[in-house]
PDB file of C-alpha atoms in Angstrom:
ATOM      1  CA  UNK A   1      -6.619   4.889  26.998  1.00  0.00           C
ATOM      2  CA  UNK A   2      -5.284   5.260  23.475  1.00  0.00           C
ATOM      3  CA  UNK A   3      -2.373   7.290  22.252  1.00  0.00           C
ATOM      4  CA  UNK A   4      -1.968   8.343  18.645  1.00  0.00           C
ATOM      5  CA  UNK A   5      -1.148  11.416  16.647  1.00  0.00           C
ATOM      6  CA  UNK A   6       2.652  11.369  16.762  1.00  0.00           C
ATOM      7  CA  UNK A   7       4.020  11.708  13.199  1.00  0.00           C
ATOM      8  CA  UNK A   8       6.502   8.915  13.896  1.00  0.00           C
ATOM      9  CA  UNK A   9       3.534   6.510  14.096  1.00  0.00           C
ATOM     10  CA  UNK A  10       2.274   7.442  10.611  1.00  0.00           C
ATOM     11  CA  UNK A  11       2.421   4.705   7.991  1.00  0.00           C
ATOM     12  CA  UNK A  12       2.197   5.872   4.361  1.00  0.00           C
ATOM     13  CA  UNK A  13       1.488   3.274   1.682  1.00  0.00           C
ATOM     14  CA  UNK A  14       2.814   3.570  -1.856  1.00  0.00           C
ATOM     15  CA  UNK A  15       2.166   1.617  -5.036  1.00  0.00           C
ATOM     16  CA  UNK A  16       4.990   1.080  -7.484  1.00  0.00           C
ATOM     17  CA  UNK A  17       4.599  -0.004 -11.091  1.00  0.00           C
ATOM     18  CA  UNK A  18       7.564  -1.574 -12.839  1.00  0.00           C
ATOM     19  CA  UNK A  19       9.028   0.393 -15.738  1.00  0.00           C
ATOM     20  CA  UNK A  20       7.669  -1.002 -19.043  1.00  0.00           C
ATOM     21  CA  UNK A  21      10.828  -0.012 -20.930  1.00  0.00           C
ATOM     22  CA  UNK A  22      12.978  -1.994 -18.511  1.00  0.00           C
ATOM     23  CA  UNK A  23      10.516  -4.887 -18.150  1.00  0.00           C
ATOM     24  CA  UNK A  24       8.705  -5.283 -21.478  1.00  0.00           C
ATOM     25  CA  UNK A  25       7.404  -8.769 -20.596  1.00  0.00           C
ATOM     26  CA  UNK A  26       5.387  -7.513 -17.615  1.00  0.00           C
ATOM     27  CA  UNK A  27       1.668  -6.815 -17.996  1.00  0.00           C
ATOM     28  CA  UNK A  28       2.008  -3.042 -17.833  1.00  0.00           C
ATOM     29  CA  UNK A  29      -1.390  -2.150 -19.306  1.00  0.00           C
ATOM     30  CA  UNK A  30      -3.245  -4.342 -16.858  1.00  0.00           C
ATOM     31  CA  UNK A  31      -1.059  -3.289 -13.932  1.00  0.00           C
ATOM     32  CA  UNK A  32      -1.789   0.316 -14.828  1.00  0.00           C
ATOM     33  CA  UNK A  33      -5.512  -0.441 -14.984  1.00  0.00           C
ATOM     34  CA  UNK A  34      -5.401  -1.875 -11.445  1.00  0.00           C
ATOM     35  CA  UNK A  35      -3.357   1.024 -10.095  1.00  0.00           C
ATOM     36  CA  UNK A  36      -5.869   3.386 -11.742  1.00  0.00           C
ATOM     37  CA  UNK A  37      -8.594   1.544  -9.827  1.00  0.00           C
ATOM     38  CA  UNK A  38      -6.694   1.729  -6.516  1.00  0.00           C
ATOM     39  CA  UNK A  39      -6.338   5.491  -6.921  1.00  0.00           C
ATOM     40  CA  UNK A  40      -9.885   5.994  -8.295  1.00  0.00           C
ATOM     41  CA  UNK A  41     -12.814   7.186  -6.147  1.00  0.00           C
ATOM     42  CA  UNK A  42     -14.080   3.574  -5.884  1.00  0.00           C
ATOM     43  CA  UNK A  43     -10.688   2.195  -4.790  1.00  0.00           C
ATOM     44  CA  UNK A  44     -10.094   5.066  -2.404  1.00  0.00           C
ATOM     45  CA  UNK A  45     -13.548   4.500  -0.881  1.00  0.00           C
ATOM     46  CA  UNK A  46     -12.570   0.892  -0.125  1.00  0.00           C
ATOM     47  CA  UNK A  47      -9.403   2.125   1.632  1.00  0.00           C
ATOM     48  CA  UNK A  48     -11.198   5.004   3.380  1.00  0.00           C
ATOM     49  CA  UNK A  49     -13.969   2.775   4.805  1.00  0.00           C
ATOM     50  CA  UNK A  50     -12.033  -0.454   5.387  1.00  0.00           C
ATOM     51  CA  UNK A  51     -12.498  -1.687   8.959  1.00  0.00           C
ATOM     52  CA  UNK A  52     -15.373   0.654   9.893  1.00  0.00           C
ATOM     53  CA  UNK A  53     -17.974  -2.082  10.310  1.00  0.00           C
ATOM     54  CA  UNK A  54     -15.742  -4.396  12.315  1.00  0.00           C
ATOM     55  CA  UNK A  55     -13.774  -1.880  14.409  1.00  0.00           C
ATOM     56  CA  UNK A  56     -16.041   1.161  14.517  1.00  0.00           C
ATOM     57  CA  UNK A  57     -13.537   3.311  12.648  1.00  0.00           C
ATOM     58  CA  UNK A  58     -11.534   2.933   9.450  1.00  0.00           C
ATOM     59  CA  UNK A  59      -8.056   1.433   9.577  1.00  0.00           C
ATOM     60  CA  UNK A  60      -6.716   3.494   6.661  1.00  0.00           C
ATOM     61  CA  UNK A  61      -7.023   6.986   5.250  1.00  0.00           C
ATOM     62  CA  UNK A  62      -7.321   7.581   1.546  1.00  0.00           C
ATOM     63  CA  UNK A  63      -4.832   9.565  -0.480  1.00  0.00           C
ATOM     64  CA  UNK A  64      -6.955  12.634  -1.139  1.00  0.00           C
ATOM     65  CA  UNK A  65      -3.818  14.777  -1.062  1.00  0.00           C
ATOM     66  CA  UNK A  66      -1.808  12.481  -3.330  1.00  0.00           C
ATOM     67  CA  UNK A  67      -0.896  13.645  -6.802  1.00  0.00           C
ATOM     68  CA  UNK A  68      -3.237  12.057  -9.294  1.00  0.00           C
ATOM     69  CA  UNK A  69      -1.789   9.067 -11.100  1.00  0.00           C
ATOM     70  CA  UNK A  70      -2.666  10.570 -14.469  1.00  0.00           C
ATOM     71  CA  UNK A  71      -0.202  13.411 -13.848  1.00  0.00           C
ATOM     72  CA  UNK A  72       2.593  10.876 -13.316  1.00  0.00           C
ATOM     73  CA  UNK A  73       1.784   8.655 -16.287  1.00  0.00           C
ATOM     74  CA  UNK A  74       1.727   9.638 -19.919  1.00  0.00           C
ATOM     75  CA  UNK A  75      -1.356   8.873 -21.962  1.00  0.00           C
ATOM     76  CA  UNK A  76      -4.622   7.423 -20.807  1.00  0.00           C
ATOM     77  CA  UNK A  77      -5.619   4.042 -19.437  1.00  0.00           C
ATOM     78  CA  UNK A  78      -7.121   1.436 -21.706  1.00  0.00           C
ATOM     79  CA  UNK A  79     -10.900   1.527 -21.493  1.00  0.00           C
ATOM     80  CA  UNK A  80     -11.533  -1.515 -23.661  1.00  0.00           C
ATOM     81  CA  UNK A  81     -11.949  -5.032 -22.315  1.00  0.00           C
ATOM     82  CA  UNK A  82      -8.739  -6.236 -20.770  1.00  0.00           C
ATOM     83  CA  UNK A  83      -7.399  -9.707 -20.098  1.00  0.00           C
ATOM     84  CA  UNK A  84      -4.430 -11.123 -18.336  1.00  0.00           C
ATOM     85  CA  UNK A  85      -2.671 -11.517 -15.042  1.00  0.00           C
ATOM     86  CA  UNK A  86      -1.138  -8.889 -12.759  1.00  0.00           C
ATOM     87  CA  UNK A  87       1.414 -10.025 -10.184  1.00  0.00           C
ATOM     88  CA  UNK A  88       1.491  -7.883  -7.057  1.00  0.00           C
ATOM     89  CA  UNK A  89       3.947  -8.054  -4.158  1.00  0.00           C
ATOM     90  CA  UNK A  90       2.514  -6.169  -1.182  1.00  0.00           C
ATOM     91  CA  UNK A  91       2.974  -5.317   2.462  1.00  0.00           C
ATOM     92  CA  UNK A  92       1.197  -7.886   4.616  1.00  0.00           C
ATOM     93  CA  UNK A  93      -0.825  -5.164   6.340  1.00  0.00           C
ATOM     94  CA  UNK A  94      -2.581  -4.530   3.013  1.00  0.00           C
ATOM     95  CA  UNK A  95      -3.735  -8.125   2.506  1.00  0.00           C
ATOM     96  CA  UNK A  96      -7.402  -7.642   3.358  1.00  0.00           C
ATOM     97  CA  UNK A  97      -8.078  -4.304   1.648  1.00  0.00           C
ATOM     98  CA  UNK A  98      -6.216  -5.463  -1.480  1.00  0.00           C
ATOM     99  CA  UNK A  99      -8.231  -8.697  -1.438  1.00  0.00           C
ATOM    100  CA  UNK A 100     -11.414  -6.621  -1.436  1.00  0.00           C
ATOM    101  CA  UNK A 101     -10.076  -4.444  -4.267  1.00  0.00           C
ATOM    102  CA  UNK A 102      -9.030  -7.549  -6.176  1.00  0.00           C
ATOM    103  CA  UNK A 103     -12.547  -8.992  -5.973  1.00  0.00           C
ATOM    104  CA  UNK A 104     -14.184  -5.756  -7.126  1.00  0.00           C
ATOM    105  CA  UNK A 105     -11.656  -5.262  -9.937  1.00  0.00           C
ATOM    106  CA  UNK A 106     -11.934  -8.868 -11.172  1.00  0.00           C
ATOM    107  CA  UNK A 107     -15.741  -8.677 -11.032  1.00  0.00           C
ATOM    108  CA  UNK A 108     -15.592  -5.549 -13.219  1.00  0.00           C
ATOM    109  CA  UNK A 109     -12.977  -7.165 -15.512  1.00  0.00           C
ATOM    110  CA  UNK A 110     -13.780 -10.904 -15.784  1.00  0.00           C
ATOM    111  CA  UNK A 111     -10.738 -11.657 -17.952  1.00  0.00           C
ATOM    112  CA  UNK A 112      -8.329 -10.421 -15.269  1.00  0.00           C
ATOM    113  CA  UNK A 113      -6.513 -12.440 -12.628  1.00  0.00           C
ATOM    114  CA  UNK A 114      -4.880 -10.440  -9.819  1.00  0.00           C
ATOM    115  CA  UNK A 115      -2.195 -12.558  -8.126  1.00  0.00           C
ATOM    116  CA  UNK A 116      -1.005 -11.182  -4.780  1.00  0.00           C
ATOM    117  CA  UNK A 117       1.924 -12.168  -2.574  1.00  0.00           C
ATOM    118  CA  UNK A 118       2.071 -10.665   0.909  1.00  0.00           C
ATOM    119  CA  UNK A 119       5.336 -10.073   2.761  1.00  0.00           C
ATOM    120  CA  UNK A 120       7.194  -7.300   4.502  1.00  0.00           C
ATOM    121  CA  UNK A 121       8.043  -4.314   2.307  1.00  0.00           C
ATOM    122  CA  UNK A 122      11.777  -5.105   2.281  1.00  0.00           C
ATOM    123  CA  UNK A 123      11.083  -8.741   1.421  1.00  0.00           C
ATOM    124  CA  UNK A 124       8.883  -7.615  -1.475  1.00  0.00           C
ATOM    125  CA  UNK A 125      11.678  -5.386  -2.754  1.00  0.00           C
ATOM    126  CA  UNK A 126      14.225  -8.206  -2.417  1.00  0.00           C
ATOM    127  CA  UNK A 127      11.981 -10.513  -4.467  1.00  0.00           C
ATOM    128  CA  UNK A 128      12.307  -7.990  -7.284  1.00  0.00           C
ATOM    129  CA  UNK A 129      15.932  -6.886  -6.835  1.00  0.00           C
ATOM    130  CA  UNK A 130      17.741 -10.001  -5.603  1.00  0.00           C
ATOM    131  CA  UNK A 131      15.544 -12.886  -6.715  1.00  0.00           C
ATOM    132  CA  UNK A 132      14.501 -11.272 -10.029  1.00  0.00           C
ATOM    133  CA  UNK A 133      10.935 -12.487  -9.507  1.00  0.00           C
ATOM    134  CA  UNK A 134       8.404 -11.197 -12.051  1.00  0.00           C
ATOM    135  CA  UNK A 135       6.206  -8.477 -10.598  1.00  0.00           C
ATOM    136  CA  UNK A 136       3.907  -5.862 -12.120  1.00  0.00           C
ATOM    137  CA  UNK A 137       3.089  -3.840  -9.005  1.00  0.00           C
ATOM    138  CA  UNK A 138       4.512  -3.488  -5.535  1.00  0.00           C
ATOM    139  CA  UNK A 139       2.573  -1.965  -2.642  1.00  0.00           C
ATOM    140  CA  UNK A 140       4.890  -0.873   0.152  1.00  0.00           C
ATOM    141  CA  UNK A 141       4.257   0.269   3.719  1.00  0.00           C
ATOM    142  CA  UNK A 142       7.701   1.873   3.742  1.00  0.00           C
ATOM    143  CA  UNK A 143       8.484   4.407   1.034  1.00  0.00           C
ATOM    144  CA  UNK A 144      12.171   4.389   1.969  1.00  0.00           C
ATOM    145  CA  UNK A 145      12.332   0.818   0.625  1.00  0.00           C
ATOM    146  CA  UNK A 146      11.187   2.059  -2.767  1.00  0.00           C
ATOM    147  CA  UNK A 147      13.706   4.885  -2.911  1.00  0.00           C
ATOM    148  CA  UNK A 148      16.562   2.786  -1.507  1.00  0.00           C
ATOM    149  CA  UNK A 149      16.118  -0.420  -3.510  1.00  0.00           C
ATOM    150  CA  UNK A 150      13.859   0.106  -6.515  1.00  0.00           C
ATOM    151  CA  UNK A 151      14.174   3.601  -8.021  1.00  0.00           C
ATOM    152  CA  UNK A 152      15.554   4.107 -10.664  1.00  0.00           C
ATOM    153  CA  UNK A 153      16.747   0.575 -11.499  1.00  0.00           C
ATOM    154  CA  UNK A 154      13.318  -1.067 -11.371  1.00  0.00           C
ATOM    155  CA  UNK A 155      10.788   1.744 -11.519  1.00  0.00           C
ATOM    156  CA  UNK A 156      10.554   5.439 -12.241  1.00  0.00           C
ATOM    157  CA  UNK A 157       7.890   6.575  -9.795  1.00  0.00           C
ATOM    158  CA  UNK A 158       5.493   5.571  -7.046  1.00  0.00           C
ATOM    159  CA  UNK A 159       2.189   6.972  -5.834  1.00  0.00           C
ATOM    160  CA  UNK A 160       0.862   7.437  -2.330  1.00  0.00           C
ATOM    161  CA  UNK A 161      -2.529   5.782  -2.089  1.00  0.00           C
ATOM    162  CA  UNK A 162      -3.228   5.293   1.612  1.00  0.00           C
ATOM    163  CA  UNK A 163      -1.982   5.789   5.134  1.00  0.00           C
ATOM    164  CA  UNK A 164      -2.766   4.616   8.610  1.00  0.00           C
ATOM    165  CA  UNK A 165      -1.315   5.191  12.031  1.00  0.00           C
ATOM    166  CA  UNK A 166      -0.191   2.972  14.852  1.00  0.00           C
ATOM    167  CA  UNK A 167      -2.210   3.455  18.021  1.00  0.00           C
ATOM    168  CA  UNK A 168      -0.759   2.514  21.387  1.00  0.00           C
ATOM    169  CA  UNK A 169      -3.254   1.012  23.798  1.00  0.00           C
ATOM    170  CA  UNK A 170      -2.742   0.726  27.517  1.00  0.00           C
ATOM    171  CA  UNK A 171      -4.784   0.465  30.697  1.00  0.00           C
ATOM    172  CA  UNK A 172      -4.458   1.794  34.207  1.00  0.00           C
ATOM    173  CA  UNK A 173      -2.933  -1.588  35.029  1.00  0.00           C
ATOM    174  CA  UNK A 174      -0.138  -1.175  32.445  1.00  0.00           C
ATOM    175  CA  UNK A 175       3.351  -0.690  33.759  1.00  0.00           C
ATOM    176  CA  UNK A 176       4.354   3.021  33.703  1.00  0.00           C
ATOM    177  CA  UNK A 177       0.825   4.047  32.671  1.00  0.00           C
ATOM    178  CA  UNK A 178       1.038   7.047  35.001  1.00  0.00           C
ATOM    179  CA  UNK A 179       4.279   8.258  33.374  1.00  0.00           C
ATOM    180  CA  UNK A 180       3.296   7.908  29.683  1.00  0.00           C
ATOM    181  CA  UNK A 181       3.001  11.194  27.761  1.00  0.00           C
ATOM    182  CA  UNK A 182       3.003  12.330  24.135  1.00  0.00           C
ATOM    183  CA  UNK A 183       6.629  13.390  24.558  1.00  0.00           C
ATOM    184  CA  UNK A 184       8.105  10.268  26.187  1.00  0.00           C
ATOM    185  CA  UNK A 185       6.021   7.289  25.020  1.00  0.00           C
ATOM    186  CA  UNK A 186       8.810   5.909  22.801  1.00  0.00           C
ATOM    187  CA  UNK A 187      11.370   6.073  25.635  1.00  0.00           C
ATOM    188  CA  UNK A 188       9.081   4.075  27.907  1.00  0.00           C
ATOM    189  CA  UNK A 189       8.414   1.440  25.245  1.00  0.00           C
ATOM    190  CA  UNK A 190      12.064   1.044  24.349  1.00  0.00           C
TER     191      UNK A 190
END
């Protein structure tokens, strides 16, 4: 049996772009181009379908209800040829879908190099806040990390671009399987 559906198991992913006024040496135009791609129909399709072939169902949901990035940013994205490097710190759980996005984005923009570093969301934030490591984008699995550590000192906004949910699996041989319900599952696990 599987158990899912409890809101406490929901994981919402956010992308954060560093503030160009506070970090003028970062590659803001290129970072913005990649974040545009992540939130575009093509990027959202990658998120929405990721894992279907291997697991029979997708591992993430897209951000169809998220506010469009263009409403958060002033102006329009560059449409001309772009070159440069974008440094991304991201939640480890996003490694494979971001790798796929990276390959598609770099294929469409041959002069671009996406450089990703995976870690836990708090570790990613600490790389920016405590270690002062250069970073253009941060993708977090925990939006409280963004609000607690990064806004407003390091960034002005973040966008929701994906979500997934933890599923608890158990069998009839599992301890307490006959007592597990939607209302007490967390008490049994803890």
